[in-house]
Amino acid sequence: MGRRVHRLRADRGLTQRQLAEPAYTAAYVSTLEAGRVRPSEKALRHLAARLGTSYEELATGRPAHLATGLRLRLTEAQRVLATEDPADATVLYTALVAEAERHGCGPERATALVGLGQCALETGELDAARQHFEAAERLIGALGEPLTKRVPAVRGRAIAHLLAGELRYACYLLENALDELNASGLHDPDALVLLYTAAIGPYMDLGAHARAAQAAESALALAPRVSDPALVARMHRGVARTLIAEGRSDEADASLAKAAAYYQQLQIHGELALCHWMRGYVHAQRADTGAPDGGGAEDLARAEAELRTARDMLAARRARLYTHQVGVELAGVLHRRGKDDEAEALLRELLGGLSPGRGSVHAAGAHRLLGLMAERRGDAEAAEEHYVRALALLEHAGAAGDLADLCRLLGDLLRRAGRTEAALDAYRTGLGHRSAPGTTTLGPPPATPPF
């Protein structure tokens, strides 16, 4: 502070007396410049006026209106991430992180780090995403900000672990944050909706349908208190998953239509692509359930169209991991429509971008589909190989519902081949995973906010 006052005074050719008068003395300015006294706000405002600068710049050393300018550029970066190429947003966020660090703007740097994490999620760079979110959490904690400020980073980190196949740890992060928010009385609707909607995905993959339904109900109850329309849209997209699991396909479709309308209005193309993805999933499920207002072949055709639209939109955004995941869903519909050659070619292309640490649930889904197609053409050996690979991937992820179904497929295959003991082992494995569906690392589900 003293060096800053001295430099500015010298730049303007003022003596200590000229700077001090009429409210202070030259001796006071001399003591201040020597670093032996910390000026009051009143003294700083007097000195700033005499030096022709702003109070903020004199107090912090930052250029005038720097924080405001950074926030405007952060908003632009967020718009680019939502509506354009994540790579372009990455460039903007990287520059903002460096500039905010150079000028000591902690909150703006944390926001930019969260933005970089979101960009990395879009492009499937999960390790980089986790690192950015963890850095943001540490910075926000060092700034002494409340937990509500950390929620976007916590949510992002949980999604990175979810996409890497670490379902239980994703649940742990989200449940821990929910319990901490509720226990501390920080019932911020935006923060709670972010966490509840993020928890629906891992709950569904774990087979914890009751918990997913509870999270969806909590999110819906909080929706009227949420001011961000994009957040409400994301909530509707997440809730649709629980409605699908309960067989309420019409309500799920209605939720997704609402979400799509919000995203269309906001031109958030990435989220809109995920809505097309989920609508394709809804139509595929309706083909199975024989919903009264739809036929199997017609619903599968609609599912294929929606999934192709989602895949094209995500590919245009270079969201590689999401593009691979929706491609697996599309291959499943193609298989059901009798287009096995196209489905198999697509799956073999996609498996190069999926692994145990990067989309393991969908990698398992790809091997499951390849196994089904191998069975259809009478190649039992290839089918068994794919089922075993899928089993290992699902055990790594802890996806209980998918594991049980896969064990059934493998057991049936082995039984038809006369390998009764091996078939029984497969069935027992599946039953073991279904015996306690929905368990997570924390035991009881998180508390419900008192609304």
Coordinates of C-alpha atoms in Angstrom, one line a residue:
M1 CA 0.0 0.0 0.0
G2 CA 2.8 2.4 1.0
R3 CA 4.7 1.7 -2.2
R4 CA 1.6 2.2 -4.3
V5 CA 0.9 5.6 -2.8
H6 CA 4.5 6.7 -3.2
R7 CA 4.6 5.6 -6.9
L8 CA 1.3 7.4 -7.7
R9 CA 2.4 10.5 -5.8
A10 CA 5.7 10.6 -7.7
D11 CA 4.0 10.0 -11.0
R12 CA 1.9 13.1 -10.4
G13 CA 4.7 15.3 -9.1
L14 CA 3.1 15.9 -5.7
T15 CA 4.9 16.5 -2.4
Q16 CA 3.8 14.6 0.7
R17 CA 2.3 17.9 2.1
Q18 CA 0.3 18.5 -1.1
L19 CA -1.1 15.0 -1.0
A20 CA -2.0 15.2 2.7
E21 CA -3.6 18.6 2.9
P22 CA -6.1 19.7 4.1
A23 CA -7.2 16.6 6.1
Y24 CA -3.8 15.0 7.0
T25 CA -0.2 15.9 7.6
A26 CA 2.9 15.3 5.6
A27 CA 4.2 13.2 8.5
Y28 CA 1.2 10.9 8.2
V29 CA 1.8 10.4 4.5
S30 CA 5.5 9.7 5.2
T31 CA 4.6 7.1 7.8
L32 CA 2.1 5.5 5.4
E33 CA 4.5 5.3 2.5
A34 CA 7.1 3.7 4.8
G35 CA 4.6 0.9 5.6
R36 CA 4.3 1.7 9.3
V37 CA 0.6 2.5 9.4
R38 CA -2.5 1.0 7.6
P39 CA -4.8 3.8 6.4
S40 CA -8.5 3.9 7.2
E41 CA -11.1 3.8 4.4
K42 CA -11.7 7.5 5.0
A43 CA -8.0 8.3 4.5
L44 CA -7.8 6.1 1.4
R45 CA -10.7 7.8 -0.2
H46 CA -9.1 11.2 0.5
L47 CA -5.8 10.0 -1.0
A48 CA -7.5 8.5 -4.0
A49 CA -9.3 11.7 -4.8
R50 CA -6.0 13.7 -4.5
L51 CA -4.2 11.2 -6.7
G52 CA -7.0 11.1 -9.3
T53 CA -7.6 7.4 -9.1
S54 CA -10.4 5.2 -7.7
Y55 CA -10.6 3.9 -4.2
E56 CA -10.7 0.3 -5.4
E57 CA -7.5 0.7 -7.5
L58 CA -5.7 2.4 -4.6
A59 CA -6.8 -0.2 -2.1
T60 CA -6.2 -3.3 -4.2
G61 CA -3.7 -2.3 -6.9
R62 CA -6.1 -3.5 -9.6
P63 CA -7.0 -1.3 -12.6
A64 CA -10.3 0.5 -12.2
H65 CA -13.4 -1.6 -13.1
L66 CA -11.2 -4.6 -13.6
A67 CA -13.4 -7.0 -11.7
T68 CA -16.5 -5.8 -13.6
G69 CA -14.7 -6.2 -16.9
L70 CA -13.6 -9.7 -16.0
R71 CA -17.2 -10.6 -15.1
L72 CA -18.5 -9.3 -18.4
R73 CA -15.9 -11.5 -20.2
L74 CA -16.9 -14.5 -18.1
T75 CA -20.5 -14.0 -19.2
E76 CA -19.3 -14.0 -22.8
A77 CA -17.3 -17.2 -22.2
Q78 CA -20.3 -18.9 -20.6
R79 CA -22.4 -17.9 -23.7
V80 CA -19.8 -19.3 -26.0
L81 CA -19.7 -22.6 -24.0
A82 CA -23.5 -22.8 -24.1
T83 CA -24.1 -22.0 -27.8
E84 CA -20.8 -22.5 -29.7
D85 CA -17.7 -24.7 -29.8
P86 CA -16.3 -25.7 -26.3
A87 CA -12.8 -25.2 -27.7
D88 CA -13.5 -21.5 -28.3
A89 CA -14.8 -21.2 -24.8
T90 CA -11.6 -22.9 -23.5
V91 CA -9.5 -20.2 -25.0
L92 CA -11.5 -17.5 -23.4
Y93 CA -11.6 -19.2 -20.0
T94 CA -7.8 -19.9 -20.1
A95 CA -7.1 -16.2 -20.7
L96 CA -9.5 -15.2 -17.9
V97 CA -7.9 -17.6 -15.4
A98 CA -4.4 -16.1 -16.1
E99 CA -5.6 -12.5 -16.0
A100 CA -7.7 -13.0 -12.8
E101 CA -4.6 -14.6 -11.1
R102 CA -2.3 -11.8 -12.2
H103 CA -4.6 -9.1 -10.7
G104 CA -5.6 -11.1 -7.6
C105 CA -9.3 -11.5 -8.5
G106 CA -10.0 -14.7 -6.7
P107 CA -13.8 -15.1 -7.2
E108 CA -13.5 -14.4 -10.9
R109 CA -10.6 -16.9 -11.2
A110 CA -12.6 -19.5 -9.5
T111 CA -15.5 -19.0 -11.9
A112 CA -13.2 -19.3 -14.9
L113 CA -11.7 -22.5 -13.5
V114 CA -15.2 -24.0 -13.2
G115 CA -15.8 -22.9 -16.8
L116 CA -12.6 -24.7 -17.9
G117 CA -13.8 -27.8 -16.1
Q118 CA -17.2 -27.6 -18.0
C119 CA -15.3 -27.3 -21.3
A120 CA -13.2 -30.3 -20.4
L121 CA -16.4 -32.3 -19.6
E122 CA -17.8 -31.4 -23.0
T123 CA -14.8 -32.7 -24.8
G124 CA -14.4 -35.8 -22.6
E125 CA -11.1 -34.8 -21.0
L126 CA -12.1 -36.1 -17.6
D127 CA -8.8 -35.9 -15.8
A128 CA -8.4 -32.2 -16.8
A129 CA -12.0 -31.5 -15.8
R130 CA -11.4 -33.0 -12.3
Q131 CA -8.2 -30.9 -11.9
H132 CA -10.0 -27.7 -12.8
F133 CA -12.9 -28.3 -10.5
E134 CA -10.6 -29.3 -7.6
A135 CA -8.6 -26.1 -8.1
A136 CA -11.8 -24.1 -8.1
E137 CA -12.9 -25.7 -4.9
R138 CA -9.6 -25.1 -3.2
L139 CA -9.6 -21.4 -4.2
I140 CA -13.2 -20.8 -3.1
G141 CA -12.4 -22.4 0.2
A142 CA -9.3 -20.2 0.7
L143 CA -11.4 -17.2 -0.1
G144 CA -13.7 -18.1 2.8
E145 CA -16.8 -18.3 0.6
P146 CA -19.8 -20.3 1.7
L147 CA -20.5 -23.9 0.4
T148 CA -23.2 -22.6 -2.0
K149 CA -20.3 -21.0 -4.0
R150 CA -18.6 -24.3 -4.2
V151 CA -21.6 -26.3 -5.5
P152 CA -21.0 -25.8 -9.2
A153 CA -17.4 -27.1 -8.8
V154 CA -18.6 -30.0 -6.6
R155 CA -21.3 -30.9 -9.1
G156 CA -18.7 -30.8 -12.0
R157 CA -16.3 -33.0 -10.2
A158 CA -19.1 -35.5 -9.4
I159 CA -20.1 -35.6 -13.1
A160 CA -16.5 -36.2 -14.1
H161 CA -16.3 -39.2 -11.8
L162 CA -19.7 -40.4 -13.0
L163 CA -18.5 -40.3 -16.6
A164 CA -15.4 -42.2 -15.6
G165 CA -17.6 -44.9 -14.2
E166 CA -17.0 -44.1 -10.6
L167 CA -20.7 -44.1 -9.7
R168 CA -20.5 -44.5 -6.0
Y169 CA -17.9 -41.8 -5.5
A170 CA -20.1 -39.4 -7.6
C171 CA -23.0 -40.2 -5.2
Y172 CA -20.7 -39.6 -2.2
L173 CA -19.7 -36.2 -3.4
L174 CA -23.3 -35.1 -4.2
E175 CA -24.8 -36.6 -1.0
N176 CA -22.1 -35.1 1.2
A177 CA -22.7 -31.6 -0.3
L178 CA -26.5 -32.0 0.1
D179 CA -26.1 -33.0 3.7
E180 CA -23.7 -30.2 4.4
L181 CA -26.0 -27.6 2.8
N182 CA -29.0 -28.8 4.8
A183 CA -27.2 -29.2 8.1
S184 CA -25.8 -25.7 7.9
G185 CA -29.1 -24.1 7.0
L186 CA -27.9 -23.0 3.5
H187 CA -31.1 -23.9 1.7
D188 CA -30.2 -22.2 -1.5
P189 CA -32.7 -23.4 -4.2
D190 CA -30.3 -23.0 -7.1
A191 CA -27.5 -25.0 -5.4
L192 CA -29.9 -27.7 -4.2
V193 CA -31.4 -28.2 -7.6
L194 CA -28.0 -28.4 -9.2
L195 CA -27.1 -31.2 -6.7
Y196 CA -30.4 -33.1 -6.8
T197 CA -30.5 -33.2 -10.6
A198 CA -26.9 -34.3 -10.9
A199 CA -27.6 -37.2 -8.5
I200 CA -30.4 -38.6 -10.6
G201 CA -28.0 -40.1 -13.2
P202 CA -25.7 -42.1 -10.9
Y203 CA -28.6 -43.2 -8.8
M204 CA -30.3 -44.6 -12.0
D205 CA -27.1 -46.3 -13.1
L206 CA -26.7 -47.9 -9.7
G207 CA -30.2 -49.2 -9.7
A208 CA -31.2 -46.9 -6.9
H209 CA -34.6 -46.0 -8.4
A210 CA -36.1 -44.9 -5.1
R211 CA -33.4 -42.5 -4.4
A212 CA -33.5 -41.1 -7.9
A213 CA -37.3 -40.6 -7.5
Q214 CA -36.7 -38.8 -4.2
A215 CA -34.1 -36.6 -5.7
A216 CA -36.4 -35.8 -8.6
E217 CA -39.3 -35.0 -6.2
S218 CA -37.0 -32.6 -4.2
A219 CA -35.9 -30.9 -7.4
L220 CA -39.5 -30.4 -8.6
A221 CA -40.5 -29.0 -5.2
L222 CA -37.6 -26.5 -5.4
A223 CA -38.2 -25.5 -9.1
P224 CA -40.6 -22.6 -8.3
R225 CA -37.9 -21.0 -6.2
V226 CA -35.2 -21.2 -8.9
S227 CA -34.6 -18.1 -10.9
D228 CA -32.3 -19.5 -13.6
P229 CA -34.5 -20.9 -16.5
A230 CA -31.5 -23.0 -17.8
L231 CA -31.4 -24.7 -14.4
V232 CA -35.1 -25.5 -14.5
A233 CA -34.7 -27.0 -17.9
R234 CA -31.8 -29.1 -16.7
M235 CA -34.0 -30.3 -13.8
H236 CA -36.8 -31.3 -16.2
R237 CA -34.3 -33.3 -18.2
G238 CA -33.1 -35.1 -15.1
V239 CA -36.6 -35.8 -13.7
A240 CA -37.5 -37.5 -17.0
R241 CA -35.1 -40.3 -16.2
T242 CA -37.0 -41.3 -13.1
L243 CA -40.4 -41.0 -14.9
I244 CA -39.0 -43.4 -17.6
A245 CA -38.0 -45.9 -14.9
E246 CA -41.5 -45.8 -13.4
G247 CA -43.0 -46.4 -16.9
R248 CA -44.6 -42.9 -17.0
S249 CA -43.4 -42.3 -20.6
D250 CA -46.0 -39.6 -21.4
E251 CA -45.0 -37.5 -18.4
A252 CA -41.3 -38.1 -19.2
D253 CA -41.9 -36.8 -22.8
A254 CA -43.8 -33.8 -21.4
S255 CA -40.9 -33.0 -19.1
L256 CA -38.4 -33.2 -21.9
A257 CA -40.6 -31.1 -24.2
K258 CA -40.5 -28.4 -21.4
A259 CA -36.8 -28.6 -21.1
A260 CA -36.3 -28.5 -24.9
A261 CA -38.5 -25.3 -25.0
Y262 CA -36.3 -23.6 -22.4
Y263 CA -33.1 -24.5 -24.1
Q264 CA -34.4 -23.5 -27.5
Q265 CA -35.3 -20.1 -26.0
L266 CA -31.9 -19.8 -24.5
Q267 CA -30.1 -21.3 -27.5
I268 CA -28.2 -23.6 -25.3
H269 CA -27.5 -26.1 -28.0
G270 CA -25.4 -28.6 -26.0
E271 CA -28.2 -29.1 -23.4
L272 CA -30.8 -29.2 -26.2
A273 CA -28.8 -32.1 -27.8
L274 CA -29.0 -34.0 -24.5
C275 CA -32.8 -33.4 -24.5
H276 CA -33.0 -35.0 -28.0
W277 CA -30.9 -37.8 -26.6
M278 CA -33.3 -38.4 -23.7
R279 CA -36.3 -38.2 -26.0
G280 CA -34.8 -40.8 -28.2
Y281 CA -34.4 -43.0 -25.1
V282 CA -38.0 -42.4 -24.1
H283 CA -39.3 -43.5 -27.5
A284 CA -37.1 -46.6 -27.4
Q285 CA -38.6 -47.5 -24.0
R286 CA -42.1 -46.9 -25.2
A287 CA -41.5 -49.5 -28.0
D288 CA -40.7 -52.0 -25.2
T289 CA -43.7 -51.2 -23.0
G290 CA -46.3 -51.0 -25.8
A291 CA -47.6 -47.6 -24.7
P292 CA -51.3 -47.2 -25.9
D293 CA -50.5 -44.0 -27.9
G294 CA -47.5 -45.5 -29.9
G295 CA -46.5 -48.6 -31.8
G296 CA -43.2 -50.4 -31.5
A297 CA -41.9 -49.9 -35.0
E298 CA -43.1 -46.2 -35.1
D299 CA -41.5 -45.5 -31.7
L300 CA -38.2 -47.1 -32.8
A301 CA -38.2 -44.9 -35.9
R302 CA -38.7 -41.8 -33.8
A303 CA -36.0 -42.9 -31.3
E304 CA -33.5 -43.3 -34.2
A305 CA -34.4 -39.8 -35.6
E306 CA -34.0 -38.2 -32.1
L307 CA -30.7 -40.0 -31.4
R308 CA -29.2 -39.1 -34.8
T309 CA -30.2 -35.5 -34.2
A310 CA -28.5 -35.5 -30.7
R311 CA -25.4 -37.2 -32.1
D312 CA -25.0 -34.7 -34.9
M313 CA -25.5 -31.7 -32.5
L314 CA -22.9 -33.1 -30.1
A315 CA -20.5 -33.9 -32.8
A316 CA -20.8 -30.4 -34.1
R317 CA -19.8 -29.1 -30.6
R318 CA -16.9 -31.6 -30.5
A319 CA -18.4 -33.1 -27.3
R320 CA -16.6 -36.3 -28.0
L321 CA -17.5 -38.4 -24.9
Y322 CA -21.2 -37.5 -25.1
T323 CA -21.1 -38.2 -28.8
H324 CA -19.7 -41.7 -28.2
Q325 CA -22.3 -42.3 -25.5
V326 CA -25.3 -41.3 -27.6
G327 CA -23.8 -43.4 -30.4
V328 CA -24.1 -46.5 -28.2
E329 CA -27.8 -45.7 -27.6
L330 CA -28.3 -45.2 -31.4
A331 CA -26.6 -48.6 -32.1
G332 CA -29.0 -50.2 -29.7
V333 CA -32.0 -48.8 -31.6
L334 CA -30.4 -49.8 -35.0
H335 CA -30.0 -53.4 -33.7
R336 CA -33.7 -53.5 -32.7
R337 CA -34.6 -52.3 -36.1
G338 CA -32.7 -55.1 -37.8
K339 CA -29.8 -52.9 -39.0
D340 CA -27.1 -55.0 -37.4
D341 CA -24.4 -54.3 -40.0
E342 CA -24.7 -50.5 -39.4
A343 CA -25.0 -50.9 -35.6
E344 CA -21.9 -53.2 -35.4
A345 CA -19.8 -50.8 -37.6
L346 CA -20.8 -47.9 -35.4
L347 CA -20.0 -49.7 -32.1
R348 CA -16.6 -50.8 -33.2
E349 CA -15.8 -47.2 -34.2
L350 CA -17.1 -46.0 -30.8
L351 CA -15.2 -48.4 -28.6
G352 CA -11.9 -46.7 -29.4
G353 CA -13.1 -43.6 -27.5
L354 CA -14.6 -45.5 -24.5
S355 CA -12.7 -47.2 -21.7
P356 CA -12.9 -48.3 -18.0
G357 CA -12.0 -44.7 -17.0
R358 CA -13.9 -42.9 -19.7
G359 CA -17.6 -43.9 -20.2
S360 CA -17.3 -47.4 -18.8
V361 CA -21.1 -47.9 -18.5
H362 CA -21.6 -47.1 -22.2
A363 CA -18.5 -49.2 -23.1
A364 CA -20.2 -52.1 -21.4
G365 CA -23.4 -51.3 -23.3
A366 CA -21.4 -51.5 -26.6
H367 CA -20.0 -54.9 -25.7
R368 CA -23.5 -56.1 -24.6
L369 CA -24.9 -55.1 -28.0
L370 CA -22.1 -56.7 -29.9
G371 CA -22.7 -59.9 -27.8
L372 CA -26.4 -59.8 -28.7
M373 CA -25.6 -59.4 -32.4
A374 CA -23.1 -62.3 -32.2
E375 CA -25.8 -64.5 -30.7
R376 CA -28.2 -63.5 -33.5
R377 CA -25.7 -64.8 -36.1
G378 CA -24.9 -67.9 -34.1
D379 CA -21.4 -67.0 -32.9
A380 CA -21.7 -68.1 -29.3
E381 CA -17.9 -67.8 -28.6
A382 CA -17.8 -64.1 -29.7
A383 CA -21.0 -63.4 -27.7
E384 CA -19.5 -64.8 -24.6
E385 CA -16.3 -62.8 -25.0
H386 CA -18.3 -59.6 -25.4
Y387 CA -20.5 -60.4 -22.4
V388 CA -17.5 -61.1 -20.2
R389 CA -15.9 -57.8 -21.2
A390 CA -19.1 -55.9 -20.5
L391 CA -19.3 -57.7 -17.1
A392 CA -15.8 -56.5 -16.1
L393 CA -16.6 -52.9 -17.1
L394 CA -19.9 -52.9 -15.1
E395 CA -18.3 -54.4 -12.0
H396 CA -15.7 -51.6 -12.2
A397 CA -18.6 -49.0 -12.3
G398 CA -20.9 -50.7 -9.9
A399 CA -23.9 -50.4 -12.2
A400 CA -26.2 -52.9 -10.4
G401 CA -29.2 -52.9 -12.7
D402 CA -27.2 -53.4 -15.9
L403 CA -25.0 -56.1 -14.2
A404 CA -28.0 -58.2 -13.3
D405 CA -29.4 -58.0 -16.9
L406 CA -26.0 -58.9 -18.3
C407 CA -25.5 -61.9 -16.0
R408 CA -28.9 -63.2 -17.1
L409 CA -27.8 -62.9 -20.8
L410 CA -24.5 -64.6 -20.1
G411 CA -26.2 -67.3 -18.0
D412 CA -28.7 -68.1 -20.7
L413 CA -25.9 -68.3 -23.3
L414 CA -23.9 -70.7 -21.1
R415 CA -27.0 -72.8 -20.3
R416 CA -27.9 -73.3 -23.9
A417 CA -24.3 -74.5 -24.5
G418 CA -24.7 -77.1 -21.8
R419 CA -22.4 -75.4 -19.4
T420 CA -24.7 -75.6 -16.4
E421 CA -22.3 -74.8 -13.6
A422 CA -20.9 -71.8 -15.3
A423 CA -24.5 -70.6 -16.1
L424 CA -25.4 -71.0 -12.4
D425 CA -22.3 -68.9 -11.4
A426 CA -23.5 -66.2 -13.8
Y427 CA -27.0 -66.2 -12.4
R428 CA -25.7 -66.1 -8.8
T429 CA -23.6 -63.1 -9.6
G430 CA -26.6 -61.3 -11.0
L431 CA -28.7 -62.1 -8.0
G432 CA -26.0 -60.9 -5.7
H433 CA -25.9 -57.5 -7.4
R434 CA -29.7 -57.2 -7.2
S435 CA -30.0 -58.3 -3.5
A436 CA -29.3 -54.8 -2.2
P437 CA -30.0 -52.4 -5.1
G438 CA -29.3 -48.7 -4.7
T439 CA -26.8 -48.9 -1.9
T440 CA -24.2 -46.0 -1.9
T441 CA -21.2 -45.2 0.2
L442 CA -23.1 -43.0 2.7
G443 CA -25.9 -45.4 3.7
P444 CA -29.1 -43.3 4.3
P445 CA -30.1 -40.8 1.6
P446 CA -29.4 -37.1 2.1
A447 CA -31.9 -35.1 4.2
T448 CA -34.7 -33.3 2.5
P449 CA -34.7 -29.4 2.8
P450 CA -37.4 -28.0 5.0
F451 CA -39.6 -26.4 2.3

